[in-house]
mmCIF file of C-alpha atoms and ligand atoms in Angstrom:
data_model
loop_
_atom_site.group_PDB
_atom_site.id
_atom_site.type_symbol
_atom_site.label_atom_id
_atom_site.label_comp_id
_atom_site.label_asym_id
_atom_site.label_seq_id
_atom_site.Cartn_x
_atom_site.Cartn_y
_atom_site.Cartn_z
ATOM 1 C CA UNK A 1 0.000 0.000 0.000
ATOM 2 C CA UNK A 2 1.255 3.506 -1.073
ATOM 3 C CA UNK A 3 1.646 5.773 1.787
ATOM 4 C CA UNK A 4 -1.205 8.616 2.503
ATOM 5 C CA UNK A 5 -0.095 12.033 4.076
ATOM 6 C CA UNK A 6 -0.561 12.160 7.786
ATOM 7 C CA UNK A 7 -3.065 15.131 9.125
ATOM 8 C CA UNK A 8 -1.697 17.956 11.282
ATOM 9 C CA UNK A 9 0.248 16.872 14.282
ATOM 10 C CA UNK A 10 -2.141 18.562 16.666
ATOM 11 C CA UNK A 11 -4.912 17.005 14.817
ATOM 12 C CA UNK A 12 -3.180 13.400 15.414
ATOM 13 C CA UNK A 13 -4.555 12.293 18.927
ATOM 14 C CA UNK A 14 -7.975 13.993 18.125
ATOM 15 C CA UNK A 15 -10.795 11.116 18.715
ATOM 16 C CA UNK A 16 -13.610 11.973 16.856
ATOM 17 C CA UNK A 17 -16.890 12.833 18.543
ATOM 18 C CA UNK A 18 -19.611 9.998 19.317
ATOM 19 C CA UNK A 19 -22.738 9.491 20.770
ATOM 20 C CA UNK A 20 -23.731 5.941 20.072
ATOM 21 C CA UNK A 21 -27.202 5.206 18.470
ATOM 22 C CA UNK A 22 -28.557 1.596 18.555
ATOM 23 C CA UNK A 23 -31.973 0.203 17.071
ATOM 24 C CA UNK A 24 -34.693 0.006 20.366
ATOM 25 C CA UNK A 25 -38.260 1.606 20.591
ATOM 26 C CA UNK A 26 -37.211 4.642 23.110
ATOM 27 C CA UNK A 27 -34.691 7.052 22.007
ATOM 28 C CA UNK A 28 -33.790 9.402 24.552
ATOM 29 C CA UNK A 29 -30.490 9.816 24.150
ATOM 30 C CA UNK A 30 -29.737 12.509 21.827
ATOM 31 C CA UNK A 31 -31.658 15.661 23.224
ATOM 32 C CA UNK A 32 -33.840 15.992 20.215
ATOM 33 C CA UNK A 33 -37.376 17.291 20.558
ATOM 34 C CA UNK A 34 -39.694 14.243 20.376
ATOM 35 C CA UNK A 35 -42.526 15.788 17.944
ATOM 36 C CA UNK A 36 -42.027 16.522 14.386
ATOM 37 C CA UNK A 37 -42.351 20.148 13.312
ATOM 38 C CA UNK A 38 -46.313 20.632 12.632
ATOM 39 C CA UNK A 39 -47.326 19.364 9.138
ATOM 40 C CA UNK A 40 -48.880 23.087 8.250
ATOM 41 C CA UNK A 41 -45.323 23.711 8.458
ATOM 42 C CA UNK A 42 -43.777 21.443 5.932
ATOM 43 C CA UNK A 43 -46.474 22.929 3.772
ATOM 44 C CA UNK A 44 -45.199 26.111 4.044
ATOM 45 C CA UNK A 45 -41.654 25.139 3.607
ATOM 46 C CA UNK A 46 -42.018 22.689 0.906
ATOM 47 C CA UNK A 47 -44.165 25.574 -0.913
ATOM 48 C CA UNK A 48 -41.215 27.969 -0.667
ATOM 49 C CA UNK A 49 -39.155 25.547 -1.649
ATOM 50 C CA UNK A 50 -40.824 24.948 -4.737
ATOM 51 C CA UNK A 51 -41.054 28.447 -5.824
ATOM 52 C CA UNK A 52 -37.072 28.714 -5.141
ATOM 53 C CA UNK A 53 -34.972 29.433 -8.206
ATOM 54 C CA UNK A 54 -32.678 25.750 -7.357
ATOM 55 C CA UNK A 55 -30.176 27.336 -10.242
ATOM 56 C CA UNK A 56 -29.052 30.245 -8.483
ATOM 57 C CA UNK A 57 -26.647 30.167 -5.476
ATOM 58 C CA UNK A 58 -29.021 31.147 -1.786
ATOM 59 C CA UNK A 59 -28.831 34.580 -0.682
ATOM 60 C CA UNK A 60 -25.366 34.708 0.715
ATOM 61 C CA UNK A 61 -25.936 36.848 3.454
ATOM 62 C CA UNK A 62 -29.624 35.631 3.928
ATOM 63 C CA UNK A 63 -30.851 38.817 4.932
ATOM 64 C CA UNK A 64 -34.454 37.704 5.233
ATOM 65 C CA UNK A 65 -33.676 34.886 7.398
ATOM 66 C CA UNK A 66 -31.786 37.008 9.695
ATOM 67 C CA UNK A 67 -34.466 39.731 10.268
ATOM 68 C CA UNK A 68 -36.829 37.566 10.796
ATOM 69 C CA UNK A 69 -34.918 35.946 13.427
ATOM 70 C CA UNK A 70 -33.749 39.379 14.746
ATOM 71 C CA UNK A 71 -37.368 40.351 14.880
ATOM 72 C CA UNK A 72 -38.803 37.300 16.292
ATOM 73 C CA UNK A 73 -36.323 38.391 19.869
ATOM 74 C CA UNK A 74 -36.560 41.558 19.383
ATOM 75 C CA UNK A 75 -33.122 42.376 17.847
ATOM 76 C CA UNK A 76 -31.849 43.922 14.784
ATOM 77 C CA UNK A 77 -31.261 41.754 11.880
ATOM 78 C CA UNK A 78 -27.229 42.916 11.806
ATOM 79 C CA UNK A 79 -26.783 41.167 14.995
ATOM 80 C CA UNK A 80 -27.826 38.001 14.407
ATOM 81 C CA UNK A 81 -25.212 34.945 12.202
ATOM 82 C CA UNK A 82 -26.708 32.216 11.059
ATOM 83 C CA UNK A 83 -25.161 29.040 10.369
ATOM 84 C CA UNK A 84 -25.423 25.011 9.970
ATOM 85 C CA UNK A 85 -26.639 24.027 13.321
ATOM 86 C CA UNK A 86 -25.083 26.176 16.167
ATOM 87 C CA UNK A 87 -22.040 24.077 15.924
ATOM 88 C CA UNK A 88 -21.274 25.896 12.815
ATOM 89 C CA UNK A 89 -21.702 29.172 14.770
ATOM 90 C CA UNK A 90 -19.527 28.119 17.273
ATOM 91 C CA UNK A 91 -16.929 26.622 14.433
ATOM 92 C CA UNK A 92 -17.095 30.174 13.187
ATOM 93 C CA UNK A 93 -16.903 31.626 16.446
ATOM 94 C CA UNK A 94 -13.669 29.611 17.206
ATOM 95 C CA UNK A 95 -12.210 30.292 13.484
ATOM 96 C CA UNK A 96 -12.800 34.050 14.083
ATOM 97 C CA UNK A 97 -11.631 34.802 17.785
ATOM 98 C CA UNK A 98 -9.369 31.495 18.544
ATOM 99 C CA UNK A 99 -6.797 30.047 16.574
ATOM 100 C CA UNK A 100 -3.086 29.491 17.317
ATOM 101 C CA UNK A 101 -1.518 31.153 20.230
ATOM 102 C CA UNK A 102 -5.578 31.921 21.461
ATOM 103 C CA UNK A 103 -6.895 30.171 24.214
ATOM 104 C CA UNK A 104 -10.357 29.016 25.264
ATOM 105 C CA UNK A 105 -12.371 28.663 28.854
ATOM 106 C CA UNK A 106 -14.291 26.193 29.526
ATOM 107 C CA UNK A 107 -16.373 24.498 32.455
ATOM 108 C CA UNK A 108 -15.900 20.990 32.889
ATOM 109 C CA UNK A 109 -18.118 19.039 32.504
ATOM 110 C CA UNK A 110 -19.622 20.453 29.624
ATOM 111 C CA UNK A 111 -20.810 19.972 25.986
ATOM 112 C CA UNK A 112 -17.717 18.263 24.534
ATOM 113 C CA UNK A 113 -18.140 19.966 21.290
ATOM 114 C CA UNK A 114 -16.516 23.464 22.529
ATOM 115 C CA UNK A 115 -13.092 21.807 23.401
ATOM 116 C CA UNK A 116 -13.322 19.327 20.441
ATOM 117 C CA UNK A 117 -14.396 22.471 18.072
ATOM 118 C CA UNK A 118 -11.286 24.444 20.166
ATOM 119 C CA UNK A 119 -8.686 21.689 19.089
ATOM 120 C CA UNK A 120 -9.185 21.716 15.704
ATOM 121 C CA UNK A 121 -9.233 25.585 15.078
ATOM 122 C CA UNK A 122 -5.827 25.186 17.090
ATOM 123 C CA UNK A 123 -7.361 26.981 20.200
ATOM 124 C CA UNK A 124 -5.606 26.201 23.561
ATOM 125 C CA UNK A 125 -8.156 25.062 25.847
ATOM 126 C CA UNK A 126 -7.870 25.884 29.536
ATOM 127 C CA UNK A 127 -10.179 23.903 31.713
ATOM 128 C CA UNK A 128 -12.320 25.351 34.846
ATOM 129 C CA UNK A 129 -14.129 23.409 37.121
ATOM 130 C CA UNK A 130 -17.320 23.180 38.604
ATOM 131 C CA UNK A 131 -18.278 22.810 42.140
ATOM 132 C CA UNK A 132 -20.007 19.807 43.099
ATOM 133 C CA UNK A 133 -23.428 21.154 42.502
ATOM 134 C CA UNK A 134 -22.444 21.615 38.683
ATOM 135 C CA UNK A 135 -22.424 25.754 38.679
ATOM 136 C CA UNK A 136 -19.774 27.979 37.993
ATOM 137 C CA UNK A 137 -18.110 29.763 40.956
ATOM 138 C CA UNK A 138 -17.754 33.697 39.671
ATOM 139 C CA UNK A 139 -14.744 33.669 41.873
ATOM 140 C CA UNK A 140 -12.683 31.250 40.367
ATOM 141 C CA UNK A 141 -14.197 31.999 36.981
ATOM 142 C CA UNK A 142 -12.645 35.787 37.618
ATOM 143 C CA UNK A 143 -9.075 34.258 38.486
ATOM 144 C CA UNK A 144 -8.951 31.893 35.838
ATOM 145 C CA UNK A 145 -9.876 35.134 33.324
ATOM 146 C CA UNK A 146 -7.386 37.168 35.129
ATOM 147 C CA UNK A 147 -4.607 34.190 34.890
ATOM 148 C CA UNK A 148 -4.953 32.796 31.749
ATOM 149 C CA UNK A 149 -6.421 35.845 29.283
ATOM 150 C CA UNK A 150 -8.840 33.481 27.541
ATOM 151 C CA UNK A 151 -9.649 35.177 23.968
ATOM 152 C CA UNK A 152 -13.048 33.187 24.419
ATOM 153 C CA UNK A 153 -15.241 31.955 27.522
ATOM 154 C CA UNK A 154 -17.670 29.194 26.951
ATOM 155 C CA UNK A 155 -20.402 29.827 29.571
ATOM 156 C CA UNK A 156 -23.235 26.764 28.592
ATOM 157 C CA UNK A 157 -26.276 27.980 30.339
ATOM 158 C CA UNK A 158 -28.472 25.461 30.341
ATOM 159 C CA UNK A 159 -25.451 23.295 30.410
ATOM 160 C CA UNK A 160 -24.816 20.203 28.525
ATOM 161 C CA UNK A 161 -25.066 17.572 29.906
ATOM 162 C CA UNK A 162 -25.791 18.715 33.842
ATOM 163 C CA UNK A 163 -28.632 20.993 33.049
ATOM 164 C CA UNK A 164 -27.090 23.845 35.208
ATOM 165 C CA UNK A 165 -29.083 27.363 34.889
ATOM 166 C CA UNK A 166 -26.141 29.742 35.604
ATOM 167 C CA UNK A 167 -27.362 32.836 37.601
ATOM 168 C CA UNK A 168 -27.383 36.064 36.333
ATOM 169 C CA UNK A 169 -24.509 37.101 39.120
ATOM 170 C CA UNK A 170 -22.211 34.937 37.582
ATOM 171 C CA UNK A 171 -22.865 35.659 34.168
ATOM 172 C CA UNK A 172 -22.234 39.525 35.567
ATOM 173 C CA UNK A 173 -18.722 38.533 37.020
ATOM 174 C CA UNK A 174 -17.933 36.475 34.257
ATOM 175 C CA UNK A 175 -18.396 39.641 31.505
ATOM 176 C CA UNK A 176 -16.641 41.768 34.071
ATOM 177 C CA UNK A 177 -13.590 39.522 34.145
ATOM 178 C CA UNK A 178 -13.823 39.244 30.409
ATOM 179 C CA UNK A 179 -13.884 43.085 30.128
ATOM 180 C CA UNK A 180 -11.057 43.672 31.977
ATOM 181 C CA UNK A 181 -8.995 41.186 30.951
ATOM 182 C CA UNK A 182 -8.686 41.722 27.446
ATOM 183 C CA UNK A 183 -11.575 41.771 26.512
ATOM 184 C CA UNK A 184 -12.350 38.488 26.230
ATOM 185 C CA UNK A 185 -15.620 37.430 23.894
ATOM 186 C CA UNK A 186 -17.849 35.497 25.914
ATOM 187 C CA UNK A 187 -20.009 32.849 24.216
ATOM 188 C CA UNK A 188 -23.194 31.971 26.132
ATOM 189 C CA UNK A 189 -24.177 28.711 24.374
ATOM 190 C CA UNK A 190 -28.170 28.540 24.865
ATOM 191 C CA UNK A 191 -29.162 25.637 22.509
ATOM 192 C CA UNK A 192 -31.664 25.076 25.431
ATOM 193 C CA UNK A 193 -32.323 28.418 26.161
ATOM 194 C CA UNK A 194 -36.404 28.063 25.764
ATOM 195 C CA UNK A 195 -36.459 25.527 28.408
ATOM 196 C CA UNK A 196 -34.861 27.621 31.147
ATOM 197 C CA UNK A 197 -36.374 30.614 32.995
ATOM 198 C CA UNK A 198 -33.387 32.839 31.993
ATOM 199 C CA UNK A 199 -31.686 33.779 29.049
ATOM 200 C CA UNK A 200 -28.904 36.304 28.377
ATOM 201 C CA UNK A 201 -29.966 37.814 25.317
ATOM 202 C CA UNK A 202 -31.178 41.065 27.286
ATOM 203 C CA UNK A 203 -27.364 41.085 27.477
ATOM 204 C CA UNK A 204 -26.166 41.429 23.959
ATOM 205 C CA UNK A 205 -25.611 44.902 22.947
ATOM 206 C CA UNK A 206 -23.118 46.619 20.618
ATOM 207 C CA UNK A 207 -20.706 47.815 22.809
ATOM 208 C CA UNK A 208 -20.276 44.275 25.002
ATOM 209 C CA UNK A 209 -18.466 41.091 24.076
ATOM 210 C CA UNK A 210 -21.128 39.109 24.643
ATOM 211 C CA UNK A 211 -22.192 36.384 21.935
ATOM 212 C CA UNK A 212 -25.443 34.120 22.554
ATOM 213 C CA UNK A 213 -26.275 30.788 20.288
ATOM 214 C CA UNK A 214 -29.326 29.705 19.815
ATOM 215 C CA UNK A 215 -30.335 26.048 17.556
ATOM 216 C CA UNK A 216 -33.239 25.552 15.672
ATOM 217 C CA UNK A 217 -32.583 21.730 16.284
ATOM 218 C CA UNK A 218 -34.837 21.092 19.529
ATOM 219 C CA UNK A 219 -37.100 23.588 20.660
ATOM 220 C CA UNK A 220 -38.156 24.457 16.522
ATOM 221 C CA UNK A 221 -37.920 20.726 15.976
ATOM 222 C CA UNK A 222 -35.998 20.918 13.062
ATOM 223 C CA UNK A 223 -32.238 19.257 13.799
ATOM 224 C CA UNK A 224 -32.422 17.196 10.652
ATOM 225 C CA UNK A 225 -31.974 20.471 8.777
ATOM 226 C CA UNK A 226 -28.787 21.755 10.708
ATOM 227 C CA UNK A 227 -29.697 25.909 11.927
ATOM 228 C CA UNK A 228 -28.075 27.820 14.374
ATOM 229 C CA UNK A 229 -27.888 31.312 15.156
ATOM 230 C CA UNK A 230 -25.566 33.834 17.088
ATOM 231 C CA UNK A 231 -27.080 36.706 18.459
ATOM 232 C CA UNK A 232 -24.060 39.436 19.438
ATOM 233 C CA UNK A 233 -22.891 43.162 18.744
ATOM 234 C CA UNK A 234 -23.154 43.672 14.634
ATOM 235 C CA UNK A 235 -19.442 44.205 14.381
ATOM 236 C CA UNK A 236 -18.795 40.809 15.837
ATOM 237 C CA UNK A 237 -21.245 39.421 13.175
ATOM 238 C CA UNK A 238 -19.213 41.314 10.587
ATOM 239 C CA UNK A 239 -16.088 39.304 11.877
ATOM 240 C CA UNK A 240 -18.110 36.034 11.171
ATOM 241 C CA UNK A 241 -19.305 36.648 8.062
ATOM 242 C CA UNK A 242 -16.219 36.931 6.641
ATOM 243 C CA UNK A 243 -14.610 33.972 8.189
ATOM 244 C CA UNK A 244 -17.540 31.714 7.008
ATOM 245 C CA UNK A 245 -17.671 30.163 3.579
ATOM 246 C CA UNK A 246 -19.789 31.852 0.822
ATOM 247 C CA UNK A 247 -23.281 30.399 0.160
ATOM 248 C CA UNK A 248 -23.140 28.152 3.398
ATOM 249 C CA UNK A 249 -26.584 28.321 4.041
ATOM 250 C CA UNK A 250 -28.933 26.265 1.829
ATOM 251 C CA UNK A 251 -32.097 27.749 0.191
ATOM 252 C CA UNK A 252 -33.378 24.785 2.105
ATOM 253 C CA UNK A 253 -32.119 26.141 5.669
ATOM 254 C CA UNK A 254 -32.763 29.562 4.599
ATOM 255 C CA UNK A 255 -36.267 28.963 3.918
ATOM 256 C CA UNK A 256 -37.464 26.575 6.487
ATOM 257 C CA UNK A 257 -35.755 29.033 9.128
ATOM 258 C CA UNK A 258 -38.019 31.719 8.002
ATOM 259 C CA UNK A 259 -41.098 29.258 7.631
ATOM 260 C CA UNK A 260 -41.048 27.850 11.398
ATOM 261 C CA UNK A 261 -40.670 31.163 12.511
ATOM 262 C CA UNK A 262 -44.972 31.546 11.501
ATOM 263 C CA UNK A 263 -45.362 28.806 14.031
ATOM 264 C CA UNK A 264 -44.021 30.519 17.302
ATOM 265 C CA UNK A 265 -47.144 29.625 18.945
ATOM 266 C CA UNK A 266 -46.877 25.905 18.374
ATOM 267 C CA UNK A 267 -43.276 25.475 19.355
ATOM 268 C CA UNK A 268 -44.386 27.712 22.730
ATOM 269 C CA UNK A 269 -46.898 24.665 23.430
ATOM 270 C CA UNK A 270 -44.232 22.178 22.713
ATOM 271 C CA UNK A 271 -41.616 24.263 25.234
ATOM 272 C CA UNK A 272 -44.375 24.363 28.054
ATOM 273 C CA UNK A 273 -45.214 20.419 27.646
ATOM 274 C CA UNK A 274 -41.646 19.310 27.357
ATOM 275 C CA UNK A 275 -40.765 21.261 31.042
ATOM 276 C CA UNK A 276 -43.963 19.734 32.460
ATOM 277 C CA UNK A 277 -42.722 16.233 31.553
ATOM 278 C CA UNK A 278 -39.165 17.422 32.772
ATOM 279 C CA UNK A 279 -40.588 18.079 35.965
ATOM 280 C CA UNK A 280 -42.885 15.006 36.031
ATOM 281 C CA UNK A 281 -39.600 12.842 35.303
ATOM 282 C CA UNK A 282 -37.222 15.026 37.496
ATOM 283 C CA UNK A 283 -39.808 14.109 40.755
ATOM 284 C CA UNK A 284 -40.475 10.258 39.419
ATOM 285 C CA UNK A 285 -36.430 9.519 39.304
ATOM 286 C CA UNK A 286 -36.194 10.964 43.091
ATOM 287 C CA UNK A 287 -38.311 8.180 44.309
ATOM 288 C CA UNK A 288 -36.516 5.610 42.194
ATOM 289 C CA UNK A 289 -33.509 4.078 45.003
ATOM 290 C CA UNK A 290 -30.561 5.291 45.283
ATOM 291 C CA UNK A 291 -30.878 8.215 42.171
ATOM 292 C CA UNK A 292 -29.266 11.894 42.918
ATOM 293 C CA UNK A 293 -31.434 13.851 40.485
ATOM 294 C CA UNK A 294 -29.429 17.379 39.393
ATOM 295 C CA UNK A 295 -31.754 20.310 38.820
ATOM 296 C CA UNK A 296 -31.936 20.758 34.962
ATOM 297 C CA UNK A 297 -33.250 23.920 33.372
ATOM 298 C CA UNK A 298 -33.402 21.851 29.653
ATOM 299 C CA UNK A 299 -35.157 19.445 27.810
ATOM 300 C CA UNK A 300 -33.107 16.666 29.769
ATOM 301 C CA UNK A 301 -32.101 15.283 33.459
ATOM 302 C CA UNK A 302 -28.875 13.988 34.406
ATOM 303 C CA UNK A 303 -28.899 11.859 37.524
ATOM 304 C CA UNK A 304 -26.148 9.569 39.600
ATOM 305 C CA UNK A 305 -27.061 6.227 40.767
ATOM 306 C CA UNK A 306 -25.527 4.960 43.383
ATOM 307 C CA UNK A 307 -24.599 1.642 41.915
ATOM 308 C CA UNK A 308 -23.118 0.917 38.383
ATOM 309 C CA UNK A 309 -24.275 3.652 36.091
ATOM 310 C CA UNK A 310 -22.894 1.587 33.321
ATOM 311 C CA UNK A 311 -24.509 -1.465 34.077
ATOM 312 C CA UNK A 312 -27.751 0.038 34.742
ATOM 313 C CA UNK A 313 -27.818 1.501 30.930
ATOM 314 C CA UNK A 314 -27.097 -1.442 29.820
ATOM 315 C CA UNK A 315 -30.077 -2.744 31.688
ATOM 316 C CA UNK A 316 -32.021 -0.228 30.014
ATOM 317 C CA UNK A 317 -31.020 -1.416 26.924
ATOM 318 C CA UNK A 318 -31.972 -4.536 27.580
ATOM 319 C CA UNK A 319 -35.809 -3.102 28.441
ATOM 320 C CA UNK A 320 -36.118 -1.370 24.805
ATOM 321 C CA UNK A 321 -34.978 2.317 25.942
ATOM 322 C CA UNK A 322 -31.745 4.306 25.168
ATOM 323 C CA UNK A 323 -30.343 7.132 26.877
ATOM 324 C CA UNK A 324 -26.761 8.940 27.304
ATOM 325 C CA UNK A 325 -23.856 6.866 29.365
ATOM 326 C CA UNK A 326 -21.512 9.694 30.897
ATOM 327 C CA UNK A 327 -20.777 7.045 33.704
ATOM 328 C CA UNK A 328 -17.302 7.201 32.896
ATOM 329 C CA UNK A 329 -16.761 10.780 31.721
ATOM 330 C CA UNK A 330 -14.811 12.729 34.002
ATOM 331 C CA UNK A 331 -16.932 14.068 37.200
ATOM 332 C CA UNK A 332 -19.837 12.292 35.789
ATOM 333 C CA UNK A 333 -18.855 8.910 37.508
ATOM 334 C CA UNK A 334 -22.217 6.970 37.262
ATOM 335 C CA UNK A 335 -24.163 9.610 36.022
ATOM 336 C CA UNK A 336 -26.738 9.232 32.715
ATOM 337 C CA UNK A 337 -28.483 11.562 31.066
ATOM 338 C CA UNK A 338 -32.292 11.470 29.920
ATOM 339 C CA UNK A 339 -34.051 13.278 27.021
ATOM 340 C CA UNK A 340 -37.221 14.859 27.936
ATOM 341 C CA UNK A 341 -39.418 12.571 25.485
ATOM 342 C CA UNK A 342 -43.544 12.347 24.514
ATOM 343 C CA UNK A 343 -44.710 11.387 28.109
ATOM 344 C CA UNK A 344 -45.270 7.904 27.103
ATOM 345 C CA UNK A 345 -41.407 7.585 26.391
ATOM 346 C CA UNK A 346 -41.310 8.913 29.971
ATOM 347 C CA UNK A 347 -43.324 6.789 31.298
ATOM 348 C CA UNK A 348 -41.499 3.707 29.845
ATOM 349 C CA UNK A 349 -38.140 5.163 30.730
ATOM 350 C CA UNK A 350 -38.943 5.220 34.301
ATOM 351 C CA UNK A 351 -40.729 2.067 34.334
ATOM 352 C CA UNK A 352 -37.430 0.417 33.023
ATOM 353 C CA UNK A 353 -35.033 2.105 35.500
ATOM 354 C CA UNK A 354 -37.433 0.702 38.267
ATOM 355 C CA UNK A 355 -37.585 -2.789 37.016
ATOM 356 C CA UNK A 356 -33.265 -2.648 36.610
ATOM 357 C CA UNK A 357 -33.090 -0.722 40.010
ATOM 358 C CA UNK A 358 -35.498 -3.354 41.742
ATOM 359 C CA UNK A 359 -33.680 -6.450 39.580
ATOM 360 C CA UNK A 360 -36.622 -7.455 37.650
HETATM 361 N N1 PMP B 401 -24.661 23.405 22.013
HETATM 362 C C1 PMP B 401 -25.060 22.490 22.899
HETATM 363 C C2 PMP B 401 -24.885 22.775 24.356
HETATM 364 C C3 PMP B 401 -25.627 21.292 22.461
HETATM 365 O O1 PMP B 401 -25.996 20.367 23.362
HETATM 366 C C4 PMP B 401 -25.785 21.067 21.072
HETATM 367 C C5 PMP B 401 -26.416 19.812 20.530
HETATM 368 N N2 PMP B 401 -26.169 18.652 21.148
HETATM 369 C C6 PMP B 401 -25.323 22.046 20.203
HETATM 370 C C7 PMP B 401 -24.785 23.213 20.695
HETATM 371 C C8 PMP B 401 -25.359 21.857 18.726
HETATM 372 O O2 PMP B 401 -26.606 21.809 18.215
HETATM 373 P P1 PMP B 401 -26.907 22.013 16.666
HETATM 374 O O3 PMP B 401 -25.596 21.987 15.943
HETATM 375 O O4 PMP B 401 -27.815 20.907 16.323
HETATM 376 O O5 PMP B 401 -27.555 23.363 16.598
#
């Protein structure tokens, strides 16, 4: 065999990112929402889609998408970037304000995307910790910012995969760090930012470096068709727009984007359901034995068993239903994580755990 080229030598002990899927009846392992967007709205999209000139190359800057977006919160259209799923935005992010000789904060545990994302734009990544209750501590989130001069802070709120709501205090300290020490830009990653009773968009203005993402992909219902947005001051938007490639949005993305938007109502309902069952799940795992439930502000619930988390997913497995293993993810020892599903997914979910916790 002919020798192939090796990839970059920082790229070499890059694993690449997982989440294992397997074939059973209850999926709850991948945060999605569990109801298809409404049918009215494929209607719409298909229809726009139809009268779309497939020829010509999308509207580069998709203008319409963005005001409509920017409208929807309340925001002018120049501050919003939209992207391929909000790991595009944060790709872009990273490409823009990381990069050799930059460095990145994050809070472990956390979505493993931002460090993965950080390694291959060649952005240092400098690990802070949470406390045991999963929050950041704006103390030691001000040293680190003093210490290490991050040129981007990753603050997930609600966080992946502990559901942690930060509160607004830290958020404050963590900005004022970022301000003084640099300034740093500080990304707020919200991709379940409808679920929680705070958000930090009030926050984004033009004259702080403040960034928040938002996805389409679970409270809109659409993740099959990749959109994510960025809502931050217009010159940071500027920055992005020139780092990302021409034409990356599809007439496809562009359009549905706009379409769903019609259906704000709908996806409301869906947001007020999905935190119902949350809660109805969060109080039927504390009675399970032996389960530490952590407070989640998303469309999922992360909880430590006190035995084998491992084996008990397996055991789930074995019952038909399939949720995230973080058992042996630093911090997480034991712990799995849950997708908020259609209550009867719920309900089956929790039946399992009982019959594995109770050796049935
Ligand atoms: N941020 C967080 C915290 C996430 O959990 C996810 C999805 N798992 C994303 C961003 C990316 O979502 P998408 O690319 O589908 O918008």
């Amino acid at each position: 065999m002919s020798p192939l080229p090796e990839p970059r030598e920082d790229l070499r002990a890059l694993e690449g990112y997982h989440s294992p899927q397997l074939d059973v009846d209850v999926r709850l392992n991948t945060n999605e929402s569990p109801f298809p967007p409404p049918p009215a709205f494929v209607d719409a999209w298909t229809d726009a889609l139809r009268a779309a000139p497939l020829h010509r190359y999308p509207d580069r800057a998709a203008s319409a998408l963005r005001d409509a977006i920017g409208a929807h919160l309340g925001q002018p259209g120049e501050r919003i970037f939209a992207a391929n799923g909000s790991n595009e935005v944060l790709q872009t992010l990273l490409l823009t304000y990381g990069g050799p000789g930059r460095r990145a904060l994050v809070f472990e545990p956390t979505y493993a995307l931002h460090s993965h994302i950080c390694r291959i734009t060649g952005t240092e990544v400098v690990e802070g910790e949470r406390d045991t209750d999963f929050r950041i501590s704006p103390t030691e989130a001000g040293s680190l910012i003093a210490a290490e001069r991050p040129a981007v802070v990753f603050v997930c709120s609600p966080n992946n995969p502990t559901g942690t709501v930060e509160a607004r205090a830290t958020l404050d300290a963590i900005v004022g760090a970022a301000l003084d020490h640099g300034p740093a830009l500080v990304v707020v990653d919200e991709a379940y930012g409808e679920f929680a009773d705070r958000s930090a968009l009030d926050l984004v203005a033009d004259d702080l470096p403040v960034v928040v993402v938002r996805t389409y992909s679970k409270v809109w219902s659409l993740a099959a068709l990749r959109l994510g947005f960025a809502v931050g001051p217009s010159r940071i938007v500027d920055e992005l727009d020139k780092v990302v490639l021409p034409y990356h949005l599809s007439v496809a993305t562009q359009t549905a984007g706009l379409a769903a938007l019609a259906f704000g109502d709908a996806m409301q309902e869906r947001v007020t359901t999905l935190v119902a069952e949350r809660r109805r799940l969060e109080h039927a795992l504390a009675l399970l034995p032996g389960l530490t439930v952590f407070p989640s502000g998303a469309n999922f619930v992360l909880f430590r068993t006190a035995g084998d988390g491992h084996a008990l997913w397996q055991g789930l497995v074995d019952h038909g239903v399939l949720v995230r293993d973080f058992s042996r993810w630093p911090r997480l020892d034991d712990c799995l994580r849950i997708t908020v599903g259609t209550p009867d997914e719920n309900d089956r979910c929790v039946a399992a755990l009982r019959a594995v916790l109770e050796g049935r």
